[in-house]
DNA sequence: CCGAGCCCTTGATCTGGGTCAATGCCGGCT
DNA sequence: AGCCGGCATTGACCCAGATCAAGGGCTCGG
């Protein structure tokens, strides 16, 4: 259990209701971002409210006024954009510690939906932006996160524009394992549906299913069940993903 | 000709060698970003060196150590990522006023190449980062730019993952016209090759050619020559692009 | 423990866009 | 002006992945 200064260092995530979540946060959370002064963390904590949502619950919808920003504390969230006729593109899956809601304008540019049960910290937009002005270190952290998201988006454009179905699936399985720091034989959870994977990779569920099967039959991964796999041969998987 | 304080407001772009470029910059340049103190502008200006490149010249290559950051002053630059076997995905075209080179790590995550003759201001990475620390307003500007780039990247993922060839081409023609603030009947320049358009839209040159033709035959645009078009029917073009 | 419904997988067929193959055309050089 | 080389267009054909169509097997509620 963190003492007073420990609580300050863990910021918003060590508030009542967040106990037990600090493990992830220490690794990935906004609260422990480099060089953020205890002062800023306390102010962040004062601003935050805790939020829990069941799986499949919409967090916010594209075009809706952006009133809040969030850090994901627990569970998985998907971000997506949709066309009027219902075609969807999932632009990313968020894991605990990820930040969401930075809107360039005053409304969200994408929708966010809980994939699993999720726990979040919510920050009201106004207060957060004022806090941002007073704490350049926080702004730096956001800039750093935005540029790594941008790099990930560019990688995804390469995938969507130029990779074959099998390469897409291999890339996805590899990068998802990587994000959980599991490229060995540890079990990797795949909490989203085949439909979500398809909408993330620009494919159909049938093609996703067949491609996963193909990757498994080549011995690059081992499917434990629909929602769990092991990376069996990281090197060949990397090659099947056309580098990454 | 700007006086002393005018020169300061226009920052790096009103230095010797940049005369005559201020028109674009006043509209889009980094130098006039909101609320940037004259002090910061002068420091930026002191840091900048002017750089000219012919068309097709590589500015930097993916993976190369990121020693510089740039603002594009004149011409068009393309950013791309490539796979080992040569497949390419262009992730964006930059117009005057755009900023490039923000690398999350110490090496560039993509390549940058001049599409036309270009003029740039170059900032050495070290100096720029130090300057960033002293001027939160500059950092805010970069964050704002990064988030609008991110929104553009998400839009492009939707295009690459879910739109048909004709929708992609319509979206591209529309957004390119928009970025030049020309959605009426003004002539829009299309300086890049069909190959570049194909690599941007995740298509082949043949499909790009056929799709442009189709969009023209439906009377949505008028092709003046290979590198110039007019938007004839913005509304129907918007619909053909599946909204945008 | 059983049944219903929802995912998911697997198979058969179809098609949008890729590939291959001629031309056509423009711009630069002599 | 005329030629040359690279880019663009156009046409014929093909294939990866979409679509259509059956099952199969978790999961959850009763």
Coordinates of C-alpha atoms (C1' of nucleotides) in Angstrom, one line a residue:
Chain A
X1 CA 0.0 0.0 0.0
X2 CA 1.6 3.3 -1.1
X3 CA 2.3 5.9 1.6
X4 CA 1.6 9.6 1.1
X5 CA 4.3 10.4 -1.4
X6 CA 3.8 7.1 -3.1
X7 CA 0.2 8.0 -3.6
X8 CA 1.2 11.3 -5.1
X9 CA 3.6 9.6 -7.5
X10 CA 0.9 7.2 -8.6
X11 CA -1.5 10.1 -9.0
X12 CA -5.0 9.6 -10.1
X13 CA -4.7 5.9 -10.0
X14 CA -4.1 5.5 -6.3
X15 CA -7.3 7.2 -5.4
X16 CA -10.1 5.3 -3.6
X17 CA -11.5 2.9 -6.1
X18 CA -8.2 2.4 -7.9
X19 CA -6.5 0.3 -5.3
X20 CA -5.0 -2.8 -6.8
X21 CA -4.6 -1.2 -10.2
X22 CA -1.3 0.4 -9.6
X23 CA 0.7 -2.5 -11.0
X24 CA -0.3 -1.7 -14.6
X25 CA -0.1 2.0 -14.0
X26 CA 3.4 1.9 -12.7
X27 CA 4.4 0.5 -16.1
X28 CA 2.1 2.3 -18.5
X29 CA -0.1 4.9 -16.8
X30 CA -0.3 8.6 -17.5
X31 CA 0.1 9.1 -13.9
X32 CA 3.7 8.1 -13.7
X33 CA 4.8 9.8 -16.9
X34 CA 8.4 10.9 -16.8
X35 CA 9.3 14.0 -14.8
X36 CA 5.7 14.9 -13.9
X37 CA 5.9 16.9 -10.7
X38 CA 4.0 15.6 -7.6
X39 CA 2.1 18.9 -7.7
X40 CA 0.7 18.1 -11.2
X41 CA -0.2 14.6 -10.2
X42 CA -2.1 15.8 -7.2
X43 CA -4.0 18.3 -9.3
X44 CA -4.7 15.5 -11.9
X45 CA -5.9 13.3 -9.1
X46 CA -8.2 16.0 -7.8
X47 CA -9.7 16.4 -11.2
X48 CA -10.3 12.7 -11.9
X49 CA -13.5 10.7 -11.4
X50 CA -13.6 7.0 -11.6
X51 CA -15.7 5.3 -14.3
X52 CA -16.6 1.7 -14.9
X53 CA -18.3 0.3 -18.0
X54 CA -19.5 -3.1 -19.1
X55 CA -18.3 -4.7 -22.3
X56 CA -19.9 -3.3 -25.5
X57 CA -20.8 0.0 -23.8
X58 CA -20.2 3.1 -26.0
X59 CA -17.9 5.5 -24.2
X60 CA -18.5 8.3 -26.7
X61 CA -19.6 8.7 -30.3
X62 CA -17.9 10.3 -33.3
X63 CA -19.0 13.9 -33.6
X64 CA -20.3 14.2 -30.1
X65 CA -19.0 17.3 -28.1
X66 CA -15.7 16.3 -26.5
X67 CA -16.4 17.0 -22.8
X68 CA -14.0 14.6 -21.3
X69 CA -10.6 13.0 -21.6
X70 CA -9.8 9.6 -20.2
X71 CA -7.0 7.2 -19.1
X72 CA -7.8 3.6 -19.5
X73 CA -7.0 1.8 -16.2
X74 CA -8.4 -1.6 -16.9
X75 CA -9.7 -3.6 -19.8
X76 CA -9.7 -3.0 -23.6
X77 CA -11.3 -0.2 -25.6
X78 CA -11.6 0.1 -29.3
X79 CA -11.7 3.3 -31.3
X80 CA -13.4 3.4 -34.7
X81 CA -14.8 5.6 -37.5
X82 CA -17.8 4.6 -39.5
X83 CA -19.2 5.5 -42.9
X84 CA -22.9 6.4 -43.3
X85 CA -23.7 2.9 -44.7
X86 CA -22.3 1.1 -41.7
X87 CA -18.8 0.2 -42.9
X88 CA -16.4 0.5 -40.0
X89 CA -12.7 0.9 -39.5
X90 CA -11.3 0.3 -36.1
X91 CA -8.3 2.6 -35.7
X92 CA -6.9 1.2 -32.6
X93 CA -7.3 -1.0 -29.5
X94 CA -6.3 0.7 -26.2
X95 CA -4.8 -1.2 -23.3
X96 CA -4.5 -0.1 -19.7
X97 CA -2.4 3.0 -19.3
X98 CA -3.4 4.4 -22.7
X99 CA -4.9 7.9 -22.9
X100 CA -7.9 8.9 -25.1
X101 CA -10.0 11.8 -26.0
X102 CA -7.6 14.3 -27.3
X103 CA -9.7 16.0 -29.8
X104 CA -8.3 18.6 -32.2
X105 CA -11.6 20.3 -32.4
X106 CA -14.4 20.5 -29.9
X107 CA -16.0 17.2 -30.9
X108 CA -14.6 13.7 -30.9
X109 CA -13.2 12.6 -34.3
X110 CA -14.0 8.9 -33.6
X111 CA -16.1 6.6 -31.4
X112 CA -14.8 4.7 -28.4
X113 CA -16.4 1.5 -27.2
X114 CA -15.5 -0.9 -24.4
X115 CA -14.4 -4.3 -25.7
X116 CA -14.2 -5.9 -22.3
X117 CA -15.4 -4.5 -18.9
X118 CA -13.3 -1.4 -18.4
X119 CA -12.2 1.0 -15.7
X120 CA -11.3 4.5 -16.6
X121 CA -10.3 7.8 -15.0
X122 CA -12.3 10.7 -16.5
X123 CA -11.0 14.3 -16.6
X124 CA -13.4 17.1 -17.6
X125 CA -12.0 18.8 -20.7
X126 CA -12.0 22.3 -19.4
X127 CA -10.1 21.5 -16.2
X128 CA -7.7 19.3 -17.9
X129 CA -6.8 21.9 -20.5
X130 CA -6.3 24.5 -17.8
X131 CA -4.0 22.1 -16.0
X132 CA -2.2 21.5 -19.2
X133 CA -1.4 25.2 -19.4
X134 CA 0.2 25.2 -16.0
X135 CA 2.2 22.0 -16.5
X136 CA 4.4 21.9 -19.6
X137 CA 5.7 18.5 -18.5
X138 CA 2.2 17.0 -18.9
X139 CA 2.0 18.6 -22.3
X140 CA 5.3 17.1 -23.3
X141 CA 4.0 13.7 -22.2
X142 CA 1.0 14.1 -24.4
X143 CA 3.1 15.2 -27.3
X144 CA 5.3 12.2 -26.9
X145 CA 2.2 9.9 -26.8
X146 CA 0.7 11.6 -29.8
X147 CA 3.8 11.1 -31.8
X148 CA 4.0 7.5 -31.0
X149 CA 0.4 7.0 -31.9
X150 CA 1.1 8.8 -35.1
X151 CA 3.9 6.3 -35.9
X152 CA 1.5 3.5 -35.1
X153 CA -1.1 5.0 -37.4
X154 CA 1.5 5.2 -40.2
X155 CA 2.4 1.6 -39.7
X156 CA -1.3 0.7 -39.8
X157 CA -1.7 2.6 -43.1
X158 CA 1.1 0.5 -44.5
X159 CA -0.7 -2.6 -43.4
X160 CA -4.1 -1.5 -44.8
X161 CA -2.7 -0.2 -48.0
X162 CA -0.1 -2.8 -49.0
X163 CA -0.2 -6.0 -47.0
X164 CA -1.9 -9.3 -47.9
X165 CA -4.5 -10.8 -45.6
X166 CA -2.0 -13.2 -44.1
X167 CA 0.6 -10.5 -43.5
X168 CA -2.1 -8.3 -41.8
X169 CA -3.1 -11.1 -39.5
X170 CA 0.5 -12.0 -38.7
X171 CA 1.4 -8.3 -38.0
X172 CA -1.6 -8.0 -35.8
X173 CA -0.9 -11.1 -33.7
X174 CA 2.7 -10.0 -33.4
X175 CA 2.1 -6.4 -32.4
X176 CA -0.6 -7.4 -30.0
X177 CA 1.7 -9.9 -28.3
X178 CA 4.4 -7.2 -28.2
X179 CA 2.2 -4.7 -26.5
X180 CA 1.7 -7.2 -23.8
X181 CA 5.5 -7.8 -23.7
X182 CA 4.9 -11.4 -24.7
X183 CA 6.8 -12.6 -27.7
X184 CA 7.8 -15.9 -26.2
X185 CA 5.5 -18.8 -25.4
X186 CA 3.3 -17.0 -22.9
X187 CA -0.4 -17.0 -23.4
X188 CA -1.7 -13.9 -25.2
X189 CA -5.3 -12.9 -24.7
X190 CA -7.2 -11.7 -27.7
X191 CA -10.3 -10.2 -26.1
X192 CA -11.9 -8.8 -29.1
X193 CA -14.3 -10.6 -31.5
X194 CA -13.3 -11.7 -35.0
X195 CA -15.5 -9.0 -36.3
X196 CA -13.4 -6.4 -34.5
X197 CA -10.2 -7.9 -35.8
X198 CA -11.7 -7.8 -39.3
X199 CA -12.7 -4.1 -38.9
X200 CA -9.2 -3.4 -37.6
X201 CA -7.4 -5.1 -40.5
X202 CA -9.7 -4.1 -43.3
X203 CA -10.8 -7.6 -44.0
X204 CA -13.9 -9.8 -43.5
X205 CA -14.4 -12.2 -40.6
X206 CA -14.1 -15.2 -43.0
X207 CA -10.8 -14.0 -44.2
X208 CA -9.5 -13.3 -40.7
X209 CA -10.6 -16.8 -39.7
X210 CA -8.8 -18.4 -42.6
X211 CA -5.7 -16.4 -42.3
X212 CA -5.4 -17.1 -38.5
X213 CA -5.8 -20.7 -39.4
X214 CA -3.1 -20.5 -42.1
X215 CA -0.6 -18.8 -39.7
X216 CA -1.3 -21.5 -37.1
X217 CA -0.9 -24.4 -39.7
X218 CA 2.5 -23.0 -40.6
X219 CA 3.5 -23.4 -36.9
X220 CA 4.1 -19.7 -36.2
X221 CA 1.5 -19.5 -33.5
X222 CA -0.6 -21.9 -31.5
X223 CA -4.3 -21.1 -31.0
X224 CA -5.3 -22.2 -27.5
X225 CA -8.9 -21.2 -28.0
X226 CA -10.7 -18.5 -29.9
X227 CA -9.4 -15.9 -27.5
X228 CA -6.0 -17.0 -26.6
X229 CA -2.8 -17.8 -28.5
X230 CA 0.9 -18.4 -28.0
X231 CA 3.6 -17.1 -30.3
X232 CA 5.5 -20.3 -31.2
X233 CA 8.1 -18.9 -33.7
X234 CA 8.6 -15.2 -33.3
X235 CA 11.2 -14.9 -36.0
X236 CA 9.1 -16.6 -38.7
X237 CA 6.1 -14.7 -37.5
X238 CA 8.0 -11.5 -37.9
X239 CA 8.9 -12.5 -41.5
X240 CA 5.3 -13.5 -42.2
X241 CA 4.3 -10.0 -41.1
X242 CA 6.6 -8.6 -43.7
X243 CA 8.9 -7.2 -41.0
X244 CA 7.6 -5.1 -38.1
Chain B
X1 CA 8.5 44.6 -46.4
X2 CA 8.0 43.8 -42.7
X3 CA 9.6 46.2 -40.2
X4 CA 11.5 44.9 -37.2
X5 CA 8.5 43.7 -35.2
X6 CA 6.9 42.3 -38.3
X7 CA 10.0 40.4 -39.1
X8 CA 9.9 39.0 -35.6
X9 CA 6.2 37.9 -36.0
X10 CA 7.0 36.2 -39.2
X11 CA 9.9 34.4 -37.5
X12 CA 12.1 32.1 -39.4
X13 CA 10.5 32.7 -42.7
X14 CA 11.4 36.4 -42.9
X15 CA 15.1 35.8 -42.7
X16 CA 17.4 36.5 -45.6
X17 CA 16.7 34.0 -48.3
X18 CA 13.0 33.7 -47.3
X19 CA 11.9 37.0 -48.6
X20 CA 8.8 36.7 -50.7
X21 CA 7.7 33.5 -48.9
X22 CA 5.8 35.3 -46.2
X23 CA 2.5 35.1 -47.9
X24 CA 2.0 31.4 -47.4
X25 CA 3.6 31.6 -44.0
X26 CA 1.2 34.1 -42.7
X27 CA -1.6 31.7 -43.4
X28 CA -0.1 28.3 -42.5
X29 CA 3.5 28.6 -41.2
X30 CA 4.8 27.4 -37.9
X31 CA 6.2 30.8 -37.4
X32 CA 2.9 32.5 -36.9
X33 CA 1.4 29.8 -34.7
X34 CA -1.0 31.2 -32.2
X35 CA 0.3 33.1 -29.2
X36 CA 4.0 32.4 -29.9
X37 CA 6.0 35.1 -28.2
X38 CA 8.3 37.2 -30.4
X39 CA 11.1 36.0 -28.2
X40 CA 10.5 32.4 -29.3
X41 CA 10.2 33.4 -32.9
X42 CA 13.5 35.1 -32.8
X43 CA 15.1 32.1 -31.2
X44 CA 13.6 29.8 -33.8
X45 CA 14.8 32.1 -36.5
X46 CA 18.3 32.1 -35.1
X47 CA 18.3 28.3 -35.2
X48 CA 16.9 27.9 -38.7
X49 CA 18.9 27.3 -41.9
X50 CA 17.4 27.5 -45.3
X51 CA 17.4 24.4 -47.5
X52 CA 16.4 24.0 -51.2
X53 CA 16.0 20.6 -52.9
X54 CA 15.1 19.6 -56.5
X55 CA 12.1 17.3 -57.2
X56 CA 12.6 13.6 -56.3
X57 CA 15.4 14.4 -53.9
X58 CA 15.3 12.3 -50.7
X59 CA 15.1 14.6 -47.6
X60 CA 15.7 11.7 -45.2
X61 CA 15.2 8.0 -45.1
X62 CA 13.2 5.8 -42.7
X63 CA 15.5 4.6 -39.9
X64 CA 18.1 7.2 -40.3
X65 CA 19.1 9.1 -37.2
X66 CA 16.7 12.1 -36.8
X67 CA 19.1 15.0 -36.7
X68 CA 16.8 17.7 -38.0
X69 CA 13.2 19.0 -38.0
X70 CA 11.8 21.0 -40.8
X71 CA 9.1 23.3 -41.9
X72 CA 8.1 23.2 -45.5
X73 CA 8.1 26.6 -47.0
X74 CA 7.5 25.9 -50.7
X75 CA 6.6 23.0 -52.8
X76 CA 5.3 19.5 -51.9
X77 CA 6.8 16.7 -49.9
X78 CA 5.7 13.1 -49.6
X79 CA 6.1 10.9 -46.6
X80 CA 6.2 7.1 -46.9
X81 CA 7.0 3.8 -45.4
X82 CA 8.3 0.9 -47.4
X83 CA 8.4 -2.9 -47.0
X84 CA 11.6 -4.8 -47.7
X85 CA 10.2 -6.0 -51.0
X86 CA 9.6 -2.5 -52.3
X87 CA 5.9 -2.1 -51.6
X88 CA 5.3 1.5 -50.5
X89 CA 2.6 3.3 -48.6
X90 CA 2.6 7.1 -48.8
X91 CA 1.3 8.3 -45.5
X92 CA 0.9 11.9 -46.5
X93 CA 1.6 14.8 -48.8
X94 CA 2.9 18.0 -47.1
X95 CA 2.1 21.5 -48.3
X96 CA 3.8 24.8 -47.4
X97 CA 3.5 25.6 -43.7
X98 CA 3.5 21.9 -42.7
X99 CA 6.0 20.7 -40.2
X100 CA 7.9 17.4 -40.4
X101 CA 10.5 15.4 -38.6
X102 CA 9.0 14.9 -35.1
X103 CA 10.3 11.5 -34.3
X104 CA 9.2 9.6 -31.3
X105 CA 12.5 7.9 -31.1
X106 CA 15.9 9.1 -32.2
X107 CA 15.5 7.9 -35.8
X108 CA 12.9 8.8 -38.4
X109 CA 9.9 6.4 -38.6
X110 CA 9.3 7.2 -42.3
X111 CA 11.1 8.6 -45.4
X112 CA 10.5 12.1 -46.8
X113 CA 11.0 13.0 -50.5
X114 CA 10.5 16.1 -52.5
X115 CA 7.7 15.8 -55.0
X116 CA 8.3 19.2 -56.6
X117 CA 11.2 21.6 -56.0
X118 CA 11.0 22.5 -52.4
X119 CA 12.2 25.1 -49.9
X120 CA 12.5 24.3 -46.3
X121 CA 13.7 25.6 -43.0
X122 CA 15.8 23.2 -41.1
X123 CA 16.2 23.1 -37.3
X124 CA 18.8 21.0 -35.7
X125 CA 17.1 18.5 -33.4
X126 CA 19.1 19.3 -30.2
X127 CA 18.6 23.0 -30.4
X128 CA 14.9 22.7 -31.3
X129 CA 14.2 20.4 -28.4
X130 CA 16.0 22.8 -26.0
X131 CA 13.9 25.6 -27.4
X132 CA 10.8 23.5 -27.0
X133 CA 11.5 23.2 -23.3
X134 CA 11.7 26.9 -22.8
X135 CA 8.6 27.7 -24.8
X136 CA 5.5 25.8 -23.8
X137 CA 3.5 27.7 -26.5
X138 CA 5.6 26.1 -29.2
X139 CA 5.0 22.7 -27.6
X140 CA 1.3 23.4 -27.5
X141 CA 1.4 24.2 -31.2
X142 CA 3.1 21.0 -32.0
X143 CA 0.6 19.0 -29.9
X144 CA -2.2 20.7 -31.8
X145 CA -0.6 19.8 -35.1
X146 CA 0.1 16.3 -34.0
X147 CA -3.5 15.7 -33.1
X148 CA -4.8 17.0 -36.3
X149 CA -2.4 14.8 -38.2
X150 CA -3.6 11.9 -36.1
X151 CA -7.2 12.7 -37.1
X152 CA -6.1 12.8 -40.7
X153 CA -4.3 9.5 -40.3
X154 CA -7.5 7.9 -38.9
X155 CA -9.5 9.2 -41.8
X156 CA -6.9 7.7 -44.1
X157 CA -7.2 4.3 -42.3
X158 CA -10.9 4.4 -42.9
X159 CA -10.2 5.1 -46.6
X160 CA -7.6 2.3 -46.9
X161 CA -9.5 -0.3 -45.0
X162 CA -13.1 0.3 -46.1
X163 CA -13.5 2.4 -49.2
X164 CA -13.8 1.3 -52.9
X165 CA -11.3 2.5 -55.5
X166 CA -13.7 5.2 -56.8
X167 CA -14.5 6.4 -53.2
X168 CA -10.8 6.6 -52.5
X169 CA -10.1 8.7 -55.5
X170 CA -13.0 11.0 -54.9
X171 CA -12.0 11.4 -51.3
X172 CA -8.5 12.3 -52.4
X173 CA -9.5 14.8 -55.0
X174 CA -11.8 16.4 -52.6
X175 CA -9.5 16.6 -49.7
X176 CA -6.6 17.8 -51.8
X177 CA -8.8 20.6 -53.2
X178 CA -9.9 21.4 -49.7
X179 CA -6.4 21.8 -48.4
X180 CA -5.8 24.4 -51.1
X181 CA -9.1 26.0 -50.1
X182 CA -10.5 25.4 -53.5
X183 CA -13.7 23.5 -53.6
X184 CA -15.3 25.7 -56.3
X185 CA -14.2 25.8 -59.9
X186 CA -10.7 27.0 -59.4
X187 CA -7.9 25.0 -60.9
X188 CA -6.4 22.5 -58.5
X189 CA -2.8 21.4 -59.1
X190 CA -2.0 17.8 -58.6
X191 CA 1.8 17.8 -58.6
X192 CA 2.4 14.2 -57.8
X193 CA 2.6 11.3 -60.2
X194 CA -0.1 8.7 -60.7
X195 CA 2.3 6.3 -59.0
X196 CA 2.4 8.5 -55.9
X197 CA -1.4 8.7 -55.8
X198 CA -1.6 5.0 -56.1
X199 CA 0.8 4.5 -53.3
X200 CA -1.2 7.0 -51.2
X201 CA -4.5 5.3 -51.8
X202 CA -3.4 1.7 -51.7
X203 CA -4.2 1.1 -55.3
X204 CA -2.3 0.5 -58.6
X205 CA -1.7 3.2 -61.2
X206 CA -4.1 1.5 -63.6
X207 CA -7.0 1.6 -61.1
X208 CA -6.2 5.2 -60.2
X209 CA -6.3 6.1 -63.8
X210 CA -9.6 4.3 -64.4
X211 CA -11.2 5.7 -61.3
X212 CA -10.2 9.3 -62.0
X213 CA -11.7 8.8 -65.5
X214 CA -14.9 7.4 -63.9
X215 CA -15.2 10.4 -61.6
X216 CA -14.7 12.7 -64.5
X217 CA -17.2 10.9 -66.7
X218 CA -19.8 11.3 -64.0
X219 CA -19.2 15.1 -64.2
X220 CA -18.0 15.5 -60.6
X221 CA -14.6 16.9 -61.7
X222 CA -13.1 18.2 -64.9
X223 CA -9.5 17.1 -65.7
X224 CA -7.7 19.9 -67.4
X225 CA -4.5 17.9 -68.0
X226 CA -2.8 15.1 -66.1
X227 CA -1.8 17.5 -63.3
X228 CA -4.7 19.9 -63.0
X229 CA -8.4 19.5 -62.3
X230 CA -11.4 21.5 -61.3
X231 CA -14.1 20.4 -58.9
X232 CA -17.3 20.8 -60.9
X233 CA -19.9 19.3 -58.5
X234 CA -18.6 19.5 -54.9
X235 CA -21.8 18.0 -53.4
X236 CA -21.9 14.9 -55.5
X237 CA -18.1 14.6 -55.2
X238 CA -18.6 14.6 -51.4
X239 CA -21.2 11.9 -51.7
X240 CA -19.0 9.9 -54.1
X241 CA -16.3 10.0 -51.4
X242 CA -18.7 8.4 -49.0
X243 CA -18.9 11.7 -47.0
X244 CA -15.8 13.5 -45.8
Chain C
dC1 C1' -27.4 -31.0 -17.7
dC2 C1' -29.7 -29.2 -21.6
dG3 C1' -31.0 -26.0 -25.2
dA4 C1' -30.7 -21.6 -27.7
dG5 C1' -28.3 -18.2 -29.8
dC6 C1' -24.4 -16.2 -31.2
dC7 C1' -19.9 -16.5 -32.8
dC8 C1' -16.8 -18.7 -35.5
dT9 C1' -15.2 -21.9 -39.0
dT10 C1' -15.3 -24.0 -43.4
dG11 C1' -16.7 -24.6 -48.2
dA12 C1' -18.4 -22.9 -52.9
dT13 C1' -18.8 -19.2 -55.9
dC14 C1' -18.2 -14.4 -57.5
dT15 C1' -16.0 -10.0 -58.4
dG16 C1' -13.3 -5.6 -57.8
dG17 C1' -9.2 -4.5 -58.5
dG18 C1' -4.5 -6.4 -59.7
dT19 C1' -1.6 -8.0 -63.4
dC20 C1' 0.0 -8.2 -68.0
dA21 C1' 0.3 -6.1 -72.4
dA22 C1' -0.1 -2.7 -75.8
dT23 C1' -0.4 2.0 -77.3
dG24 C1' -0.7 7.0 -76.5
dC25 C1' 1.1 11.3 -75.2
dC26 C1' 3.9 14.9 -73.3
dG27 C1' 8.2 17.1 -72.3
dG28 C1' 13.0 17.5 -72.9
dC29 C1' 17.0 17.2 -75.7
dT30 C1' 19.5 17.5 -80.0
Chain D
dA1 C1' 11.3 20.0 -85.9
dG2 C1' 11.9 15.3 -84.7
dC3 C1' 13.3 11.7 -81.6
dC4 C1' 13.5 9.4 -77.2
dG5 C1' 12.1 8.0 -72.7
dG6 C1' 9.1 8.0 -69.1
dC7 C1' 4.5 8.6 -67.6
dA8 C1' -0.3 7.7 -68.4
dT9 C1' -4.2 5.5 -70.4
dT10 C1' -6.8 1.6 -72.1
dG11 C1' -8.0 -3.2 -72.8
dA12 C1' -7.9 -8.4 -71.7
dC13 C1' -7.5 -11.6 -68.3
dC14 C1' -6.8 -13.4 -63.6
dC15 C1' -6.8 -14.0 -58.6
dA16 C1' -7.1 -12.7 -53.6
dG17 C1' -10.4 -11.9 -50.9
dA18 C1' -15.5 -10.8 -50.7
dT19 C1' -19.9 -12.8 -50.6
dC20 C1' -23.1 -16.5 -49.9
dA21 C1' -24.3 -20.6 -47.6
dA22 C1' -23.9 -24.4 -44.3
dG23 C1' -22.7 -26.3 -40.3
dG24 C1' -20.0 -26.4 -35.6
dG25 C1' -19.1 -25.3 -30.9
dC26 C1' -18.8 -22.0 -26.9
dT27 C1' -21.4 -19.7 -23.4
dC28 C1' -25.0 -18.6 -20.7
dG29 C1' -29.6 -19.1 -18.8
dG30 C1' -32.7 -22.1 -17.1

